[in-house]
Tab-separated table of C-alpha atoms in Angstrom:
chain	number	residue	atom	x	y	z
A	1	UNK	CA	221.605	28.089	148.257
A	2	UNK	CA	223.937	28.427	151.790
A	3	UNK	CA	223.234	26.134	154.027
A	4	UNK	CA	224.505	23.208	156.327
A	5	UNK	CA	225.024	19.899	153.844
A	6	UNK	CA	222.275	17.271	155.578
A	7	UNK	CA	220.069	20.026	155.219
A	8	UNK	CA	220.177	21.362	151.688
A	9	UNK	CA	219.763	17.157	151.489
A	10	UNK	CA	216.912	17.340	152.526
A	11	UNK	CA	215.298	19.858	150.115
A	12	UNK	CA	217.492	17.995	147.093
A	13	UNK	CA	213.947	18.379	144.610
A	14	UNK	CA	213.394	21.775	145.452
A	15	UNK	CA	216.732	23.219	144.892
A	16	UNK	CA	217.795	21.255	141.245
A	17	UNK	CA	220.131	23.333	139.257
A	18	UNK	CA	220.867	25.786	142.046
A	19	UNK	CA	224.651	26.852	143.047
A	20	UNK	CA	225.138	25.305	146.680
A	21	UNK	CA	227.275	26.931	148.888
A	22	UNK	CA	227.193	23.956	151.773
A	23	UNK	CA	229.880	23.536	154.861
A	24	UNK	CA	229.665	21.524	158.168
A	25	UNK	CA	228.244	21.649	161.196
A	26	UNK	CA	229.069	24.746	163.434
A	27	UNK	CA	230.340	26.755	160.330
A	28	UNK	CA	227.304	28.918	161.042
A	29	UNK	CA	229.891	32.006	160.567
A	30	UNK	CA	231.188	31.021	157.562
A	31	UNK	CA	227.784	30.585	156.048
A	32	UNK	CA	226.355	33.635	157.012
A	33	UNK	CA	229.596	35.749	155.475
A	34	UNK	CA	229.297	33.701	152.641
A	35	UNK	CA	225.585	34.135	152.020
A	36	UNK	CA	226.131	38.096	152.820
A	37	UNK	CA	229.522	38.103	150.658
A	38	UNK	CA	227.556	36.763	147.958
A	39	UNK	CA	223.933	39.170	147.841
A	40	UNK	CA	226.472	41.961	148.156
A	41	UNK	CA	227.784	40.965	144.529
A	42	UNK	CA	224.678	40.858	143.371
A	43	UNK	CA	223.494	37.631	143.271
A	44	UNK	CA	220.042	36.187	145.175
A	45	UNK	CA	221.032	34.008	147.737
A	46	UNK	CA	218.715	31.667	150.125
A	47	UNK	CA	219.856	30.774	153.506
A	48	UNK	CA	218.499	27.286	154.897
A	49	UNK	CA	217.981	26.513	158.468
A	50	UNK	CA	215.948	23.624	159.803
A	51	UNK	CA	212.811	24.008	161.655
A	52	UNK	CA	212.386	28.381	161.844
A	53	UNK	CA	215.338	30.273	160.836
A	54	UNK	CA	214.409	32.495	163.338
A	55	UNK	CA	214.665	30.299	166.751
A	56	UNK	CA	218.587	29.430	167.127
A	57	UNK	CA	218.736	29.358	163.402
A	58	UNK	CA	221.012	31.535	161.231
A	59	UNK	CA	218.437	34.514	160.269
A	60	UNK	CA	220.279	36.307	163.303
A	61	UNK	CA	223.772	35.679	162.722
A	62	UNK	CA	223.500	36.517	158.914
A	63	UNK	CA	221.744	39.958	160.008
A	64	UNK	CA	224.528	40.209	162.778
A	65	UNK	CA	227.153	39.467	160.058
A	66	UNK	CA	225.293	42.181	157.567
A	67	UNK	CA	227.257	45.463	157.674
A	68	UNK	CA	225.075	48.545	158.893
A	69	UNK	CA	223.583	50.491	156.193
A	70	UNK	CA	224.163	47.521	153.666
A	71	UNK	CA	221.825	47.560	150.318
A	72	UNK	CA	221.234	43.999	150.885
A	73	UNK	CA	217.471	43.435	150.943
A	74	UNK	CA	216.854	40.133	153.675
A	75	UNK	CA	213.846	38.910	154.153
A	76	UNK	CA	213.424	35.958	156.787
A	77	UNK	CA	210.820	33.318	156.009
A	78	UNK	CA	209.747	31.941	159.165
A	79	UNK	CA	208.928	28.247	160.030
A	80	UNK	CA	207.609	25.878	161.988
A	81	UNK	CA	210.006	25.688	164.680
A	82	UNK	CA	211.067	22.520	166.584
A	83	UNK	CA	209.183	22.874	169.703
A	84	UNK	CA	205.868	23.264	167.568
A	85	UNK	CA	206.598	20.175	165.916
A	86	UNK	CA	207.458	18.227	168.572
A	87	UNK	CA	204.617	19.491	170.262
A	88	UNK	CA	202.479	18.283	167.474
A	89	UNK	CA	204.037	14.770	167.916
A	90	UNK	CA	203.377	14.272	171.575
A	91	UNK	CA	199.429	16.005	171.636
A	92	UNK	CA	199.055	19.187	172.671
A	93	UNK	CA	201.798	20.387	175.405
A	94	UNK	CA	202.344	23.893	174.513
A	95	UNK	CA	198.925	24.615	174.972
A	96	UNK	CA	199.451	27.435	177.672
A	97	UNK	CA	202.254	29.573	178.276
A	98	UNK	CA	205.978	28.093	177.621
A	99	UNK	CA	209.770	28.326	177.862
A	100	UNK	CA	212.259	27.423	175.457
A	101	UNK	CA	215.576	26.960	176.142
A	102	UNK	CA	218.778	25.474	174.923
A	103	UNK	CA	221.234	23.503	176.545
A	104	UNK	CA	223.943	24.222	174.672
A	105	UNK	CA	227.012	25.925	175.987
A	106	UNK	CA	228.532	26.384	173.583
A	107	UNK	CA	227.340	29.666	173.667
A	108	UNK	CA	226.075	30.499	176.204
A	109	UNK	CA	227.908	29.810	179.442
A	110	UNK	CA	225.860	27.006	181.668
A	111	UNK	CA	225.654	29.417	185.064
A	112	UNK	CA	223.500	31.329	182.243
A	113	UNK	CA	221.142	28.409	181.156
A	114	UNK	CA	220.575	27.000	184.521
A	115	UNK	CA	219.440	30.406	185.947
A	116	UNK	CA	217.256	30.521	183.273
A	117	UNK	CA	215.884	26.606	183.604
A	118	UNK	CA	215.152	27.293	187.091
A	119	UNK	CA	213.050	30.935	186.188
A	120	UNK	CA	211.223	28.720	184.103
A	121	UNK	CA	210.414	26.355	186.661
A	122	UNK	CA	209.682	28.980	188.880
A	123	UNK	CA	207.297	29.976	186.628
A	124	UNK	CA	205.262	26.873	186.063
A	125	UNK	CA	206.089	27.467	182.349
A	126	UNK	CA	205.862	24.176	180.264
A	127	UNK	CA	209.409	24.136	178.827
A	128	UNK	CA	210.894	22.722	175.435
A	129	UNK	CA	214.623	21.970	175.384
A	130	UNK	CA	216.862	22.417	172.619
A	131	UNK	CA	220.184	20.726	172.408
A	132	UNK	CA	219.751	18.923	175.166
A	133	UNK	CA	222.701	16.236	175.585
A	134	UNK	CA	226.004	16.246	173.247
A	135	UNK	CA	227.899	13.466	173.251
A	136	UNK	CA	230.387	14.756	175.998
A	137	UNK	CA	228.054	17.890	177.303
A	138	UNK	CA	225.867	15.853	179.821
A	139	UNK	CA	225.793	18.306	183.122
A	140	UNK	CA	223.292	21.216	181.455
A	141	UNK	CA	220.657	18.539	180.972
A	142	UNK	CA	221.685	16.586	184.506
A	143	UNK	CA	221.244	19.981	186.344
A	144	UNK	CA	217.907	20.667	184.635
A	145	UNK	CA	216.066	17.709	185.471
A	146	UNK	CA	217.901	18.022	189.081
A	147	UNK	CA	216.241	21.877	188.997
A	148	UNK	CA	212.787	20.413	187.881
A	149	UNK	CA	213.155	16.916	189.840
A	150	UNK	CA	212.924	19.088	192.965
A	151	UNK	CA	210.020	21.315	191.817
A	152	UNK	CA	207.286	19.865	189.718
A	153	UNK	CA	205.757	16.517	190.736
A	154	UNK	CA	207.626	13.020	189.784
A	155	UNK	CA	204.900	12.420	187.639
A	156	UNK	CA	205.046	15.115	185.778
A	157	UNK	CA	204.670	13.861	181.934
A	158	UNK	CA	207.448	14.308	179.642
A	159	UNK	CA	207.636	14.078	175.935
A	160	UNK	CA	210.869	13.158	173.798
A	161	UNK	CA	210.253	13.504	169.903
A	162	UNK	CA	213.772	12.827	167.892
A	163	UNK	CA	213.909	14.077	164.373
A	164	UNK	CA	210.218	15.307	164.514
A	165	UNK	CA	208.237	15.561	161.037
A	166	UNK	CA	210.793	13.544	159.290
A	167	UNK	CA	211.342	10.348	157.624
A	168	UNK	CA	213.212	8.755	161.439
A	169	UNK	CA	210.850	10.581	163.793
A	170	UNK	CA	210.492	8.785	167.079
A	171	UNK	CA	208.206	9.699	169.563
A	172	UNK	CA	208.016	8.547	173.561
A	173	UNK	CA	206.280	9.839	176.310
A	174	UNK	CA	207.408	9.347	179.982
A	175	UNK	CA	207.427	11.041	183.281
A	176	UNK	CA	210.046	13.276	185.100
A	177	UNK	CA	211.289	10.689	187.741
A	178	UNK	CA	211.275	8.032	184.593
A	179	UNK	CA	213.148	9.619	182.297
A	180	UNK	CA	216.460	8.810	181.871
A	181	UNK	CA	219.631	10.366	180.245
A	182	UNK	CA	220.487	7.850	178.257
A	183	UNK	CA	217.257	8.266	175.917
A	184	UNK	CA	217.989	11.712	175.298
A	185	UNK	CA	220.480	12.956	172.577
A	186	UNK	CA	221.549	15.475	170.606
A	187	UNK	CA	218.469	15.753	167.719
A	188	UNK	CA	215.707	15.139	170.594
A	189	UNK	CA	213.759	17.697	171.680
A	190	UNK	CA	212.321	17.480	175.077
A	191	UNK	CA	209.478	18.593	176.073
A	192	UNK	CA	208.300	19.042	179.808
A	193	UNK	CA	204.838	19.491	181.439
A	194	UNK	CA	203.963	22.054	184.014
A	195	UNK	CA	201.928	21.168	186.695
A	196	UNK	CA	198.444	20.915	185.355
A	197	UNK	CA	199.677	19.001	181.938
A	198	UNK	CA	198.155	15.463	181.968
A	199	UNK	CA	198.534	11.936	179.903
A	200	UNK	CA	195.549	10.309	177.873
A	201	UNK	CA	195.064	7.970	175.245
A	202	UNK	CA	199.074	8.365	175.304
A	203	UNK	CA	198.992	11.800	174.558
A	204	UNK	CA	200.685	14.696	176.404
A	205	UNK	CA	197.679	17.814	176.904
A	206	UNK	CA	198.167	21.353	178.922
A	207	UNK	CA	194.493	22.712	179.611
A	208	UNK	CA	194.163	26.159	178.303
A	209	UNK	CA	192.159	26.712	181.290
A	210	UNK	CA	188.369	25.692	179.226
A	211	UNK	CA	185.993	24.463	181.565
A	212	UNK	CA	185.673	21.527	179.727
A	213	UNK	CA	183.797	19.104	181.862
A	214	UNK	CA	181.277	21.911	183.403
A	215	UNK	CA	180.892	22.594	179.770
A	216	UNK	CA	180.422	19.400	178.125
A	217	UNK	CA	176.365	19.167	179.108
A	218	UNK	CA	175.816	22.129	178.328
A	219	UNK	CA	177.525	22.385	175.163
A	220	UNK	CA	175.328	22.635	171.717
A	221	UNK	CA	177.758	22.611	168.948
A	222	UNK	CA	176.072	23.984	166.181
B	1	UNK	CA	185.717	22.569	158.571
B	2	UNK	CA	185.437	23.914	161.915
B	3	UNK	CA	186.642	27.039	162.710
B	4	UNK	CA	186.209	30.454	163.844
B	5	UNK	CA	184.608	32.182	160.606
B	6	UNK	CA	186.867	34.961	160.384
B	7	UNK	CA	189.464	32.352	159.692
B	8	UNK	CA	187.140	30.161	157.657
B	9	UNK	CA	187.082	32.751	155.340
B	10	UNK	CA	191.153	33.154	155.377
B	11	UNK	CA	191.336	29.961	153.568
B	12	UNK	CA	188.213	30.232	151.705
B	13	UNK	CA	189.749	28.958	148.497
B	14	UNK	CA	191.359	25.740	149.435
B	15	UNK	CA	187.995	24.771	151.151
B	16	UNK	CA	185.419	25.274	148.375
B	17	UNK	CA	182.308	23.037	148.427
B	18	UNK	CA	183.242	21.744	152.093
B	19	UNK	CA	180.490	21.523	154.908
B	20	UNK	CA	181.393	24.473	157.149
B	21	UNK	CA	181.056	24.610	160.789
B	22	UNK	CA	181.676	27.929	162.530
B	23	UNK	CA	181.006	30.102	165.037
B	24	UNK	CA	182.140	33.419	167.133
B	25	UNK	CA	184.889	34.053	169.520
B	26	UNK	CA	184.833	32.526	172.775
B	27	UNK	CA	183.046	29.306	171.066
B	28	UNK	CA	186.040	27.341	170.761
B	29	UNK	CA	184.703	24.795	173.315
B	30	UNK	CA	181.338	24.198	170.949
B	31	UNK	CA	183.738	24.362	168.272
B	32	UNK	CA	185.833	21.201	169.370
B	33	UNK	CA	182.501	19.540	170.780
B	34	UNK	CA	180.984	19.896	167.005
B	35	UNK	CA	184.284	18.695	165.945
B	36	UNK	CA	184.486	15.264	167.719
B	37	UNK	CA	180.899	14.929	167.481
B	38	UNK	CA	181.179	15.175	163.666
B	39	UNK	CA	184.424	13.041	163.982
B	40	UNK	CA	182.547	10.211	165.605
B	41	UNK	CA	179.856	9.770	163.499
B	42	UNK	CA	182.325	8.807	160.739
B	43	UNK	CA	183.113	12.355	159.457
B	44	UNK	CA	186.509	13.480	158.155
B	45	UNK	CA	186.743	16.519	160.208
B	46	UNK	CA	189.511	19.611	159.628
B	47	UNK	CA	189.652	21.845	162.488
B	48	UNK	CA	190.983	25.094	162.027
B	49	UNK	CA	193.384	27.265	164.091
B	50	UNK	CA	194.935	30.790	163.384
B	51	UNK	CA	198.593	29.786	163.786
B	52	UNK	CA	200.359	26.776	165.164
B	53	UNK	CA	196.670	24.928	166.430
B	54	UNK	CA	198.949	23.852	169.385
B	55	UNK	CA	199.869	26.652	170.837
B	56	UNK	CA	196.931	28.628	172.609
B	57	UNK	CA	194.695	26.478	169.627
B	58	UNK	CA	192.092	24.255	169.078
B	59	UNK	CA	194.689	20.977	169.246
B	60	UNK	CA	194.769	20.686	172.970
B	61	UNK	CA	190.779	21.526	173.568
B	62	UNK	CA	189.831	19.080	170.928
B	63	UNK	CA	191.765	16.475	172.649
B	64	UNK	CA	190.377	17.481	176.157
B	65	UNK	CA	186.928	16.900	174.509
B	66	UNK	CA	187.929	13.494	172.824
B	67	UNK	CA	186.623	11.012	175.216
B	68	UNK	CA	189.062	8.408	176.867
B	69	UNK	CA	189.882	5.517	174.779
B	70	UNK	CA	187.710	7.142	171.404
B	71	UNK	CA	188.573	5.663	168.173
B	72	UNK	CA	188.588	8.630	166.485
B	73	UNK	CA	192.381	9.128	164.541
B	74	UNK	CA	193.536	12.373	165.522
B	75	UNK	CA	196.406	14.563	163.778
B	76	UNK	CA	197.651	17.557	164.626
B	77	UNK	CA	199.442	19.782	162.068
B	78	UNK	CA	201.822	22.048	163.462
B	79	UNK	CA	201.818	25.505	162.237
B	80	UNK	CA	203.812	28.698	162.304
B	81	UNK	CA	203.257	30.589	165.560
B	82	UNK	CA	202.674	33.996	166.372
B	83	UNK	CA	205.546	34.556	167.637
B	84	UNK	CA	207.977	32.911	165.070
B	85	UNK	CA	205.461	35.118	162.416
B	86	UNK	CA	206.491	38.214	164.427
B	87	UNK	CA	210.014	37.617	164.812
B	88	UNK	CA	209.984	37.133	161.131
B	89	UNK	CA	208.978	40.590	160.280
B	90	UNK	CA	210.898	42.448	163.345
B	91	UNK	CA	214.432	40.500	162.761
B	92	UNK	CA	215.458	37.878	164.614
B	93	UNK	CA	214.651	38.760	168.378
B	94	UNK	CA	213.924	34.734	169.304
B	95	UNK	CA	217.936	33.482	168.609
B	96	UNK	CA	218.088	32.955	171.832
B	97	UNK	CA	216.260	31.558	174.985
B	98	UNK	CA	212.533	32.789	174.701
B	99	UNK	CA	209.591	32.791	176.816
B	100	UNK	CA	206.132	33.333	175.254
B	101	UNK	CA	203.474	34.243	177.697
B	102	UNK	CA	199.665	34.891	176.956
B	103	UNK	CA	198.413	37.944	178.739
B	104	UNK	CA	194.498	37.488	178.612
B	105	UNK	CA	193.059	36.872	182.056
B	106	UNK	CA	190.099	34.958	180.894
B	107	UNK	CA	191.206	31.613	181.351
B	108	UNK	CA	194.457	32.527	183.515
B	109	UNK	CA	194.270	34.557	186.804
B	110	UNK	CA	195.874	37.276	186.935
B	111	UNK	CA	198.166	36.703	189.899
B	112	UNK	CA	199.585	33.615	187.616
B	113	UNK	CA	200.280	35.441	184.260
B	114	UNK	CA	202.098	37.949	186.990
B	115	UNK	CA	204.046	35.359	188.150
B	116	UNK	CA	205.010	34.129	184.997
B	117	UNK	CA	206.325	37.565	183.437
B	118	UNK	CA	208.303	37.766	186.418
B	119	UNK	CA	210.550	34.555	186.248
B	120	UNK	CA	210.824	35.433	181.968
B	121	UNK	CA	212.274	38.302	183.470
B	122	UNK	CA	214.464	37.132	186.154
B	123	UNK	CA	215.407	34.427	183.543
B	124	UNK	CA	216.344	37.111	181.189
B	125	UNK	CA	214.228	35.745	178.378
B	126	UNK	CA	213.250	37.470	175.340
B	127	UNK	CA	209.456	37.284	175.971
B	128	UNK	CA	206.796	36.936	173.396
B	129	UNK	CA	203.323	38.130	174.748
B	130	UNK	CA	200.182	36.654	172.897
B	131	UNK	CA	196.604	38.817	173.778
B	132	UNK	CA	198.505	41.864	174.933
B	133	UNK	CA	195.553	43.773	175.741
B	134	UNK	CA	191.594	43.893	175.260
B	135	UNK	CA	189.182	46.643	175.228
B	136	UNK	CA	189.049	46.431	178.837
B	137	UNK	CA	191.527	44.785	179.822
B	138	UNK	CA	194.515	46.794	180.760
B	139	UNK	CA	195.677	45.582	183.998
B	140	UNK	CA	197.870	42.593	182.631
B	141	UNK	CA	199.692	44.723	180.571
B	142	UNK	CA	200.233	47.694	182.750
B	143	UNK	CA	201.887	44.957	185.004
B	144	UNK	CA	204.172	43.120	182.767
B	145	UNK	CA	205.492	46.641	181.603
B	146	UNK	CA	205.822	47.486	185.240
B	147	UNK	CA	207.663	43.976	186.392
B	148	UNK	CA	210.170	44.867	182.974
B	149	UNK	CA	211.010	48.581	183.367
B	150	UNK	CA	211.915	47.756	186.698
B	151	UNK	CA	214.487	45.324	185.851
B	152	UNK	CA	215.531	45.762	182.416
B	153	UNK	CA	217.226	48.788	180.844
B	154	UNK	CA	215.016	51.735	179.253
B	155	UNK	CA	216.652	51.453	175.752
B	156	UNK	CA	215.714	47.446	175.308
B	157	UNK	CA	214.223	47.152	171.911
B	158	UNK	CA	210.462	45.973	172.069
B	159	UNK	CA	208.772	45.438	168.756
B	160	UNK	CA	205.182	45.544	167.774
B	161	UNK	CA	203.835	43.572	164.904
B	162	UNK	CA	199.830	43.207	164.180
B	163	UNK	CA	198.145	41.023	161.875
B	164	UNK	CA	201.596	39.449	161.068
B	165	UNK	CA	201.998	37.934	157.817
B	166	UNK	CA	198.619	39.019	156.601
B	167	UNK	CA	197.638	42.033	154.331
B	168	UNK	CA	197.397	44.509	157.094
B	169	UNK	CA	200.351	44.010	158.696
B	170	UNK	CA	201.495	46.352	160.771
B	171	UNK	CA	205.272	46.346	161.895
B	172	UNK	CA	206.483	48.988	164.559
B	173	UNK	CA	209.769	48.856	166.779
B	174	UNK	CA	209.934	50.705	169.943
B	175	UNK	CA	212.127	50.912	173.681
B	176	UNK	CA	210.808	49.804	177.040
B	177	UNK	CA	210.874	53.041	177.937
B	178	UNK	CA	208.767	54.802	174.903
B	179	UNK	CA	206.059	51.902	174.710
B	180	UNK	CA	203.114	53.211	174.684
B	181	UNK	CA	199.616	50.982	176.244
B	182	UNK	CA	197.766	52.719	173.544
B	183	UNK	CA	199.892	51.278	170.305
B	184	UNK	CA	199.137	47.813	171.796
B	185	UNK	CA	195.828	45.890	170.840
B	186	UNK	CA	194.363	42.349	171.117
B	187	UNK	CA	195.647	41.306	167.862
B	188	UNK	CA	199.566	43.082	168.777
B	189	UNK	CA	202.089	40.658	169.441
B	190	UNK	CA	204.471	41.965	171.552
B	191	UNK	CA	208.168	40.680	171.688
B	192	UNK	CA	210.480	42.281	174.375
B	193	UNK	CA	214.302	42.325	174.290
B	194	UNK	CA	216.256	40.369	176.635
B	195	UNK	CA	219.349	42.119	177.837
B	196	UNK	CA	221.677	41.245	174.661
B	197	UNK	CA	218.776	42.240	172.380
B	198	UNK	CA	219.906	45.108	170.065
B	199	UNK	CA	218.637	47.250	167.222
B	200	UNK	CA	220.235	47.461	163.689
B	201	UNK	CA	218.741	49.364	160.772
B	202	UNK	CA	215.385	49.026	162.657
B	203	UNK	CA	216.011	45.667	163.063
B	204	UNK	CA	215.477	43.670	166.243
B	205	UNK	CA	218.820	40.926	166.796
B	206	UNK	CA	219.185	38.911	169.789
B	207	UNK	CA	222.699	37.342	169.143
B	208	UNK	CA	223.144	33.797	169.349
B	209	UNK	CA	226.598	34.185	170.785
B	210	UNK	CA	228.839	33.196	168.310
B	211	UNK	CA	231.962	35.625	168.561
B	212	UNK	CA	230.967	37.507	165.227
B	213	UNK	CA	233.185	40.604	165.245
B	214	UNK	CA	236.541	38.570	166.042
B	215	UNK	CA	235.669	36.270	163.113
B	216	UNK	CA	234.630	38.647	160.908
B	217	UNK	CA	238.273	38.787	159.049
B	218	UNK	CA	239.269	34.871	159.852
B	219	UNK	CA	236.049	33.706	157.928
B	220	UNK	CA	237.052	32.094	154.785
B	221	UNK	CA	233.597	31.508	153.076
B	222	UNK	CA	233.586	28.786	151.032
């Protein structure tokens, strides 16, 4: 079992009597050659991300670590990932088409990520961030809601869901000229409306486009 | 249970000796109406959703139907997506940024969903397209191929899974250039490249970033 400590944690009754291969945070290398080191002796090895392995998680960088041609079978479970989750939280958000996007950089260099915020917002795409403050890496998320304060309406609803689906989650809902910085942190995911998502009852909503009140008479559920 | 029958019948064993509620495509508005209805007249009420329910699902018409200020409890249980599913069996094309974009006209117009393919591409997104194509309905398609030969190279890897994760799946990896309309259907999901995408063992890898060749012989697995 590879994975990053807090997380093999959090599977502790599922994973009793396995070998556990664990390291800190951003040791994502050294867990993906250790995971690939070890199938290519032989032995079955699991690979834990949270949320889907897939989205940011380290089902990539172990098949980018895999030499070509390798015997090593992988197979890549996939999961719920964070934006779904959070989505779930906050109501239905990600009802119509949406962006996701980190605001790491880490990797990816921030020219990079803001180009790609503001596509989004050009797009009218509902958008889930990722990553989106560090500690000391506060100027991708300032220049995001800057890029969105100046193109979707100020009350535009947005949704901040930190550790979603576990024990801590914490949910709050609030609007783009409302939000502030300080709320956000590193485990929140943030989730922002385009310009037809709504509030009710508390609850974030992006019409699929269902004429629902035209509809509603004439409905005759069976 | 409510649900679209076809998916009723999916889950056919975990719901035996439950009152069903179903009905055809293109009912999902009677569906949620029967749903709430049921809901508040007392009833415990499951409604059921091919995927994550909150993304292009029943969650987000079900709470359009809800009336303001209803006492009915609702919960919404977040699922694997489409695209995470498909990702799953291509690789892992979503490690990075990702747009997902639904190409069925029926609720969007057409000049919108244009729009929208657009700024994934000037955002350099991998893009995930939901509804690819109907029987008749071509046009969306032909124009989000258009919109992404025109601005991304020929050889970007574009992958092709149907029924993901179910019996019949159907897994297929393919260029910009050699996709074919005709090897796209309604129940495809497409996912297409971004510029970094690349293709290993007929795999589909967007790298994350992290510098994986110059590591390669400073990693010290654990």
């Amino acid at each position: 079992m590879v994975g990053y400590g807090p997380y093999l944690d959090l599977i502790d009754d599922l994973i009793v009597g396995k070998e556990r291969v664990s390291s800190g945070m951003r040791r994502e290398l050294d867990r993906a050659h250790a995971a690939v080191q070890a199938a290519e002796a032989g032995r079955l090895v699991a690979v834990v991300s949270s949320g889907d392995a897939g989205v940011y998680g380290m089902a990539g960088l172990v098949l980018e670590v895999l030499p070509e041609g390798s015997p090593v079978e992988v197979e890549i479970v996939p999961g719920v990932t964070a934006a779904s989750a959070a989505a779930a939280c906050l109501g239905a958000p990600l009802m119509n088409d949406f962006a996701v996007v980190s605001l790491s950089d880490l990797l990816t260099p921030l020219d990079v990520i803001e180009r790609r915020v503001q596509a989004a917002v050009d797009g009218d795409f509902v958008l889930a961030l990722y990553n989106p403050r560090g500690r000391r890496r506060v100027e991708p998320l300032r220049r995001t809601l800057a890029s969105l304060r100046a193109c979707r309406p100020a009350g535009t609803p947005v949704g901040l869901v930190r550790n979603a689906l576990r024990d801590d989650q914490h949910t709050s809902v609030t609007t783009l000229s409302e939000l502030r910085e300080e709320d956000v942190d590193m485990l929140t995911v943030v989730i922002v409306g385009n310009r037809s998502t709504m509030l009710r009852d508390g609850r974030m909503i992006t019409p699929r486009g269902y004429p629902v009140e035209a509809a509603e008479s004439a409905a005759e559920p069976s």
